[in-house]
């Protein structure tokens, strides 16, 4: 329960920051996160395929 409260507080801080940041900064950070998640997904898929064989 405490984890949920902390996560919601952090989400509120992040959303408040995004609301005051310029659109270009927000778009760049969002693109960076998307690239990071894409690389993570590719690495996870690759590691699961190689460990199964």
PDB file of N, CA and C in Angstrom:
ATOM      1  N   UNK A   1       0.823  -1.195   0.000  1.00  0.00           N
ATOM      2  CA  UNK A   1       0.000   0.000   0.000  1.00  0.00           C
ATOM      3  C   UNK A   1       0.867   1.260   0.000  1.00  0.00           C
ATOM      4  N   UNK A   2       1.931   1.217   0.781  1.00  0.00           N
ATOM      5  CA  UNK A   2       2.830   2.361   0.828  1.00  0.00           C
ATOM      6  C   UNK A   2       3.500   2.587  -0.524  1.00  0.00           C
ATOM      7  N   UNK A   3       3.812   1.485  -1.205  1.00  0.00           N
ATOM      8  CA  UNK A   3       4.404   1.598  -2.536  1.00  0.00           C
ATOM      9  C   UNK A   3       3.441   2.289  -3.493  1.00  0.00           C
ATOM     10  N   UNK A   4       2.163   1.948  -3.412  1.00  0.00           N
ATOM     11  CA  UNK A   4       1.160   2.563  -4.273  1.00  0.00           C
ATOM     12  C   UNK A   4       1.049   4.063  -4.011  1.00  0.00           C
ATOM     13  N   UNK A   5       1.061   4.452  -2.762  1.00  0.00           N
ATOM     14  CA  UNK A   5       0.998   5.879  -2.414  1.00  0.00           C
ATOM     15  C   UNK A   5       2.234   6.609  -2.947  1.00  0.00           C
ATOM     16  N   UNK A   6       3.414   6.015  -2.778  1.00  0.00           N
ATOM     17  CA  UNK A   6       4.637   6.641  -3.276  1.00  0.00           C
ATOM     18  C   UNK A   6       4.616   6.747  -4.797  1.00  0.00           C
ATOM     19  N   UNK A   7       4.122   5.713  -5.470  1.00  0.00           N
ATOM     20  CA  UNK A   7       4.053   5.750  -6.932  1.00  0.00           C
ATOM     21  C   UNK A   7       3.104   6.832  -7.415  1.00  0.00           C
ATOM     22  N   UNK A   8       1.971   6.971  -6.758  1.00  0.00           N
ATOM     23  CA  UNK A   8       1.018   8.011  -7.151  1.00  0.00           C
ATOM     24  C   UNK A   8       1.571   9.412  -6.891  1.00  0.00           C
ATOM     25  N   UNK A   9       2.300   9.583  -5.799  1.00  0.00           N
ATOM     26  CA  UNK A   9       2.919  10.883  -5.524  1.00  0.00           C
ATOM     27  C   UNK A   9       3.978  11.205  -6.573  1.00  0.00           C
ATOM     28  N   UNK A  10       4.773  10.219  -6.943  1.00  0.00           N
ATOM     29  CA  UNK A  10       5.791  10.431  -7.970  1.00  0.00           C
ATOM     30  C   UNK A  10       5.155  10.750  -9.310  1.00  0.00           C
ATOM     31  N   UNK A  11       4.071  10.062  -9.634  1.00  0.00           N
ATOM     32  CA  UNK A  11       3.355  10.334 -10.879  1.00  0.00           C
ATOM     33  C   UNK A  11       2.825  11.766 -10.894  1.00  0.00           C
ATOM     34  N   UNK A  12       2.316  12.222  -9.769  1.00  0.00           N
ATOM     35  CA  UNK A  12       1.831  13.599  -9.686  1.00  0.00           C
ATOM     36  C   UNK A  12       2.930  14.614  -9.891  1.00  0.00           C
ATOM     37  N   UNK A  13       4.114  14.346  -9.333  1.00  0.00           N
ATOM     38  CA  UNK A  13       5.250  15.255  -9.512  1.00  0.00           C
ATOM     39  C   UNK A  13       5.681  15.279 -10.967  1.00  0.00           C
ATOM     40  N   UNK A  14       5.762  14.099 -11.582  1.00  0.00           N
ATOM     41  CA  UNK A  14       6.199  14.026 -12.981  1.00  0.00           C
ATOM     42  C   UNK A  14       5.196  14.715 -13.890  1.00  0.00           C
ATOM     43  N   UNK A  15       3.918  14.467 -13.695  1.00  0.00           N
ATOM     44  CA  UNK A  15       2.909  15.108 -14.542  1.00  0.00           C
ATOM     45  C   UNK A  15       2.888  16.611 -14.336  1.00  0.00           C
ATOM     46  N   UNK A  16       3.129  17.060 -13.126  1.00  0.00           N
ATOM     47  CA  UNK A  16       3.207  18.496 -12.873  1.00  0.00           C
ATOM     48  C   UNK A  16       4.395  19.126 -13.586  1.00  0.00           C
ATOM     49  N   UNK A  17       5.504  18.393 -13.610  1.00  0.00           N
ATOM     50  CA  UNK A  17       6.690  18.889 -14.318  1.00  0.00           C
ATOM     51  C   UNK A  17       6.437  18.952 -15.812  1.00  0.00           C
ATOM     52  N   UNK A  18       5.804  17.937 -16.357  1.00  0.00           N
ATOM     53  CA  UNK A  18       5.524  17.908 -17.792  1.00  0.00           C
ATOM     54  C   UNK A  18       4.578  19.036 -18.179  1.00  0.00           C
ATOM     55  N   UNK A  19       3.661  19.364 -17.319  1.00  0.00           N
ATOM     56  CA  UNK A  19       2.711  20.424 -17.631  1.00  0.00           C
ATOM     57  C   UNK A  19       3.404  21.782 -17.761  1.00  0.00           C
ATOM     58  N   UNK A  20       4.535  21.963 -17.058  1.00  0.00           N
ATOM     59  CA  UNK A  20       5.230  23.246 -17.098  1.00  0.00           C
ATOM     60  C   UNK A  20       6.432  23.245 -18.039  1.00  0.00           C
ATOM     61  N   UNK A  21       6.794  22.093 -18.549  1.00  0.00           N
ATOM     62  CA  UNK A  21       7.937  22.012 -19.462  1.00  0.00           C
ATOM     63  C   UNK A  21       7.484  22.363 -20.880  1.00  0.00           C
ATOM     64  N   UNK A  22       8.399  22.902 -21.672  1.00  0.00           N
ATOM     65  CA  UNK A  22       8.040  23.186 -23.067  1.00  0.00           C
ATOM     66  C   UNK A  22       7.713  21.890 -23.822  1.00  0.00           C
ATOM     67  N   UNK A  23       6.922  22.003 -24.850  1.00  0.00           N
ATOM     68  CA  UNK A  23       6.490  20.838 -25.622  1.00  0.00           C
ATOM     69  C   UNK A  23       7.674  20.114 -26.265  1.00  0.00           C
ATOM     70  N   UNK A  24       8.674  20.852 -26.723  1.00  0.00           N
ATOM     71  CA  UNK A  24       9.824  20.206 -27.363  1.00  0.00           C
ATOM     72  C   UNK A  24      10.597  19.350 -26.368  1.00  0.00           C
ATOM     73  N   UNK A  25      10.755  19.842 -25.151  1.00  0.00           N
ATOM     74  CA  UNK A  25      11.467  19.070 -24.119  1.00  0.00           C
ATOM     75  C   UNK A  25      10.675  17.813 -23.785  1.00  0.00           C
ATOM     76  N   UNK A  26       9.372  17.958 -23.638  1.00  0.00           N
ATOM     77  CA  UNK A  26       8.519  16.814 -23.332  1.00  0.00           C
ATOM     78  C   UNK A  26       8.593  15.779 -24.452  1.00  0.00           C
ATOM     79  N   UNK A  27       8.552  16.236 -25.707  1.00  0.00           N
ATOM     80  CA  UNK A  27       8.618  15.314 -26.847  1.00  0.00           C
ATOM     81  C   UNK A  27       9.969  14.609 -26.910  1.00  0.00           C
ATOM     82  N   UNK A  28      11.046  15.326 -26.633  1.00  0.00           N
ATOM     83  CA  UNK A  28      12.376  14.705 -26.651  1.00  0.00           C
ATOM     84  C   UNK A  28      12.520  13.659 -25.554  1.00  0.00           C
ATOM     85  N   UNK A  29      12.044  13.968 -24.383  1.00  0.00           N
ATOM     86  CA  UNK A  29      12.118  13.001 -23.278  1.00  0.00           C
ATOM     87  C   UNK A  29      11.240  11.787 -23.580  1.00  0.00           C
ATOM     88  N   UNK A  30      10.054  12.007 -24.129  1.00  0.00           N
ATOM     89  CA  UNK A  30       9.170  10.893 -24.479  1.00  0.00           C
ATOM     90  C   UNK A  30       9.808  10.009 -25.555  1.00  0.00           C
ATOM     91  N   UNK A  31      10.454  10.627 -26.534  1.00  0.00           N
ATOM     92  CA  UNK A  31      11.129   9.851 -27.577  1.00  0.00           C
ATOM     93  C   UNK A  31      12.290   9.049 -26.990  1.00  0.00           C
ATOM     94  N   UNK A  32      13.029   9.650 -26.079  1.00  0.00           N
ATOM     95  CA  UNK A  32      14.128   8.939 -25.435  1.00  0.00           C
ATOM     96  C   UNK A  32      13.645   7.732 -24.647  1.00  0.00           C
ATOM     97  N   UNK A  33      12.548   7.897 -23.933  1.00  0.00           N
ATOM     98  CA  UNK A  33      11.986   6.782 -23.170  1.00  0.00           C
ATOM     99  C   UNK A  33      11.495   5.687 -24.118  1.00  0.00           C
ATOM    100  N   UNK A  34      10.876   6.070 -25.226  1.00  0.00           N
ATOM    101  CA  UNK A  34      10.386   5.091 -26.197  1.00  0.00           C
ATOM    102  C   UNK A  34      11.541   4.296 -26.798  1.00  0.00           C
ATOM    103  N   UNK A  35      12.636   4.970 -27.125  1.00  0.00           N
ATOM    104  CA  UNK A  35      13.809   4.270 -27.661  1.00  0.00           C
ATOM    105  C   UNK A  35      14.382   3.320 -26.617  1.00  0.00           C
ATOM    106  N   UNK A  36      14.481   3.785 -25.382  1.00  0.00           N
ATOM    107  CA  UNK A  36      15.014   2.945 -24.303  1.00  0.00           C
ATOM    108  C   UNK A  36      14.149   1.696 -24.112  1.00  0.00           C
ATOM    109  N   UNK A  37      12.824   1.861 -24.113  1.00  0.00           N
ATOM    110  CA  UNK A  37      11.932   0.716 -23.962  1.00  0.00           C
ATOM    111  C   UNK A  37      12.017  -0.227 -25.162  1.00  0.00           C
ATOM    112  N   UNK A  38      12.195   0.324 -26.350  1.00  0.00           N
ATOM    113  CA  UNK A  38      12.349  -0.512 -27.542  1.00  0.00           C
ATOM    114  C   UNK A  38      13.613  -1.354 -27.482  1.00  0.00           C
ATOM    115  N   UNK A  39      14.719  -0.734 -27.073  1.00  0.00           N
ATOM    116  CA  UNK A  39      15.980  -1.469 -26.940  1.00  0.00           C
ATOM    117  C   UNK A  39      15.841  -2.554 -25.879  1.00  0.00           C
ATOM    118  N   UNK A  40      15.198  -2.228 -24.768  1.00  0.00           N
ATOM    119  CA  UNK A  40      14.988  -3.203 -23.708  1.00  0.00           C
ATOM    120  C   UNK A  40      14.173  -4.396 -24.214  1.00  0.00           C
ATOM    121  N   UNK A  41      13.107  -4.129 -24.966  1.00  0.00           N
ATOM    122  CA  UNK A  41      12.257  -5.204 -25.482  1.00  0.00           C
ATOM    123  C   UNK A  41      13.022  -6.103 -26.440  1.00  0.00           C
ATOM    124  N   UNK A  42      13.833  -5.502 -27.309  1.00  0.00           N
ATOM    125  CA  UNK A  42      14.624  -6.291 -28.258  1.00  0.00           C
ATOM    126  C   UNK A  42      15.633  -7.154 -27.518  1.00  0.00           C
ATOM    127  N   UNK A  43      16.298  -6.595 -26.522  1.00  0.00           N
ATOM    128  CA  UNK A  43      17.273  -7.372 -25.747  1.00  0.00           C
ATOM    129  C   UNK A  43      16.615  -8.513 -24.994  1.00  0.00           C
ATOM    130  N   UNK A  44      15.446  -8.258 -24.411  1.00  0.00           N
ATOM    131  CA  UNK A  44      14.740  -9.311 -23.688  1.00  0.00           C
ATOM    132  C   UNK A  44      14.297 -10.426 -24.633  1.00  0.00           C
ATOM    133  N   UNK A  45      13.776 -10.066 -25.777  1.00  0.00           N
ATOM    134  CA  UNK A  45      13.334 -11.083 -26.745  1.00  0.00           C
ATOM    135  C   UNK A  45      14.516 -11.901 -27.231  1.00  0.00           C
ATOM    136  N   UNK A  46      15.622 -11.219 -27.482  1.00  0.00           N
ATOM    137  CA  UNK A  46      16.828 -11.922 -27.957  1.00  0.00           C
ATOM    138  C   UNK A  46      17.378 -12.857 -26.888  1.00  0.00           C
ATOM    139  N   UNK A  47      17.390 -12.414 -25.646  1.00  0.00           N
ATOM    140  CA  UNK A  47      17.929 -13.254 -24.577  1.00  0.00           C
ATOM    141  C   UNK A  47      17.044 -14.463 -24.313  1.00  0.00           C
ATOM    142  N   UNK A  48      15.739 -14.326 -24.472  1.00  0.00           N
ATOM    143  CA  UNK A  48      14.840 -15.462 -24.254  1.00  0.00           C
ATOM    144  C   UNK A  48      14.950 -16.472 -25.386  1.00  0.00           C
ATOM    145  N   UNK A  49      15.186 -15.998 -26.601  1.00  0.00           N
ATOM    146  CA  UNK A  49      15.339 -16.926 -27.715  1.00  0.00           C
ATOM    147  C   UNK A  49      16.632 -17.718 -27.597  1.00  0.00           C
ATOM    148  N   UNK A  50      17.712 -17.057 -27.188  1.00  0.00           N
ATOM    149  CA  UNK A  50      18.992 -17.755 -27.098  1.00  0.00           C
ATOM    150  C   UNK A  50      19.053 -18.679 -25.884  1.00  0.00           C
ATOM    151  N   UNK A  51      18.382 -18.357 -24.795  1.00  0.00           N
ATOM    152  CA  UNK A  51      18.411 -19.217 -23.604  1.00  0.00           C
ATOM    153  C   UNK A  51      17.518 -20.439 -23.756  1.00  0.00           C
ATOM    154  N   UNK A  52      16.503 -20.367 -24.634  1.00  0.00           N
ATOM    155  CA  UNK A  52      15.598 -21.498 -24.828  1.00  0.00           C
ATOM    156  C   UNK A  52      16.263 -22.600 -25.649  1.00  0.00           C
ATOM    157  N   UNK A  53      17.226 -22.252 -26.475  1.00  0.00           N
ATOM    158  CA  UNK A  53      17.883 -23.261 -27.334  1.00  0.00           C
ATOM    159  C   UNK A  53      18.967 -23.990 -26.645  1.00  0.00           C
TER     160      UNK A  53
END
